[in-house]
Amino acid sequence: MSRRIFAGNWKMHLGPEDARQFLKVFLSRYRHEAGREVWFFPAAVALPAVAEAAGGRAGIVVGAQNVHWEDQGAFTGEISAPMARQAGAQAALVGHSERRHIFGETDEQTGRKVRALLRHQLTPVLCVGEKLEEREQGHTLQVVEGQLAALAGLDAAALGQVIVAYEPVWAIGTGKNATPKDAAEVHGFIRAWFAARGVAERHTTILYGGSVKPDNVKPLLAEPEINGVLVGGASVNVATWSEMVR
Ligand code: PEP
């Protein structure tokens, strides 16, 4: 059975108490199904609440939205990979477009974060994706390839632990999505990039993100290249999220 991941990026929504309430309702409706995984990326302060509420339920994974590349130090406001792990994270997003375009994170920093996560046995979910003008100029694959360079130098064993989320910037929070065919083309390119570095095609997990909602998730997941979805807006409402996962 192929892997199907439903990952919710809560961004700067839902504090610890909201998160506990969300999980209570969600889990009352949740039944584990083979091959389906539900990942939650809450705000850092809500990580322990989500991890405790999930209580190791089958098919549920908890992750941080961001980490620093150093393990500790004078970096006010940051959290490190080992801290995220201590708070209950098993994974973390890296290079989300909001980190890149609002906070100015570079591919070099993104690469260091991936390595920090791997050092601490956390699964990196590396987000890549082009801006609208880059797509219009036909530069999508070139941009994605440039962002994948954050993984340069990792061996096949390390690369095999990385999940990629293809999230076209123009589709995030805008109500626009890539068509399943457009997304599949980019996913195929990413899969080939990993295969050229020794990771078997079936072992590379690639999510699609960008305005995924209950009414458009099915055709996206029907595309064999798409192993799951990374969802922002539609993941913070428990009714919508439960419906999507169901
Ligand atoms: C995201 O934040 O990763 C995302 C895809 O957001 P949205 O679903 O709101 O477009």
mmCIF file of C-alpha atoms and ligand atoms in Angstrom, residues 9 11 96 98 167 171-173 209-212 230-233, ligand 1:
data_model
loop_
_atom_site.group_PDB
_atom_site.id
_atom_site.type_symbol
_atom_site.label_atom_id
_atom_site.label_comp_id
_atom_site.label_asym_id
_atom_site.label_seq_id
_atom_site.Cartn_x
_atom_site.Cartn_y
_atom_site.Cartn_z
ATOM 1 C CA ASN A 9 0.795 23.266 9.099
ATOM 2 C CA LYS A 11 1.330 28.338 11.195
ATOM 3 C CA HIS A 96 8.659 26.853 4.194
ATOM 4 C CA GLU A 98 6.963 31.980 4.609
ATOM 5 C CA GLU A 167 4.499 24.109 -2.591
ATOM 6 C CA ALA A 171 -0.726 28.640 -4.486
ATOM 7 C CA ILE A 172 -0.123 29.090 -0.743
ATOM 8 C CA GLY A 173 -3.058 30.721 1.001
ATOM 9 C CA GLY A 209 0.902 21.930 -0.789
ATOM 10 C CA GLY A 210 -0.980 25.059 -1.808
ATOM 11 C CA SER A 211 -4.646 25.751 -1.042
ATOM 12 C CA VAL A 212 -5.562 22.089 -0.592
ATOM 13 C CA LEU A 230 0.747 19.731 3.238
ATOM 14 C CA VAL A 231 -2.153 21.934 4.250
ATOM 15 C CA GLY A 232 -2.205 25.328 5.943
ATOM 16 C CA GLY A 233 -5.557 27.151 6.137
HETATM 17 C C1 PEP B 1 1.213 25.894 3.777
HETATM 18 O O1 PEP B 1 1.282 26.736 4.648
HETATM 19 O O2 PEP B 1 2.130 25.058 3.691
HETATM 20 C C2 PEP B 1 0.060 25.873 2.870
HETATM 21 C C3 PEP B 1 0.069 25.049 1.867
HETATM 22 O O3 PEP B 1 -0.945 26.763 3.154
HETATM 23 P P1 PEP B 1 -2.427 26.780 2.466
HETATM 24 O O4 PEP B 1 -2.952 25.355 2.506
HETATM 25 O O5 PEP B 1 -3.214 27.694 3.323
HETATM 26 O O6 PEP B 1 -2.247 27.257 1.064
#
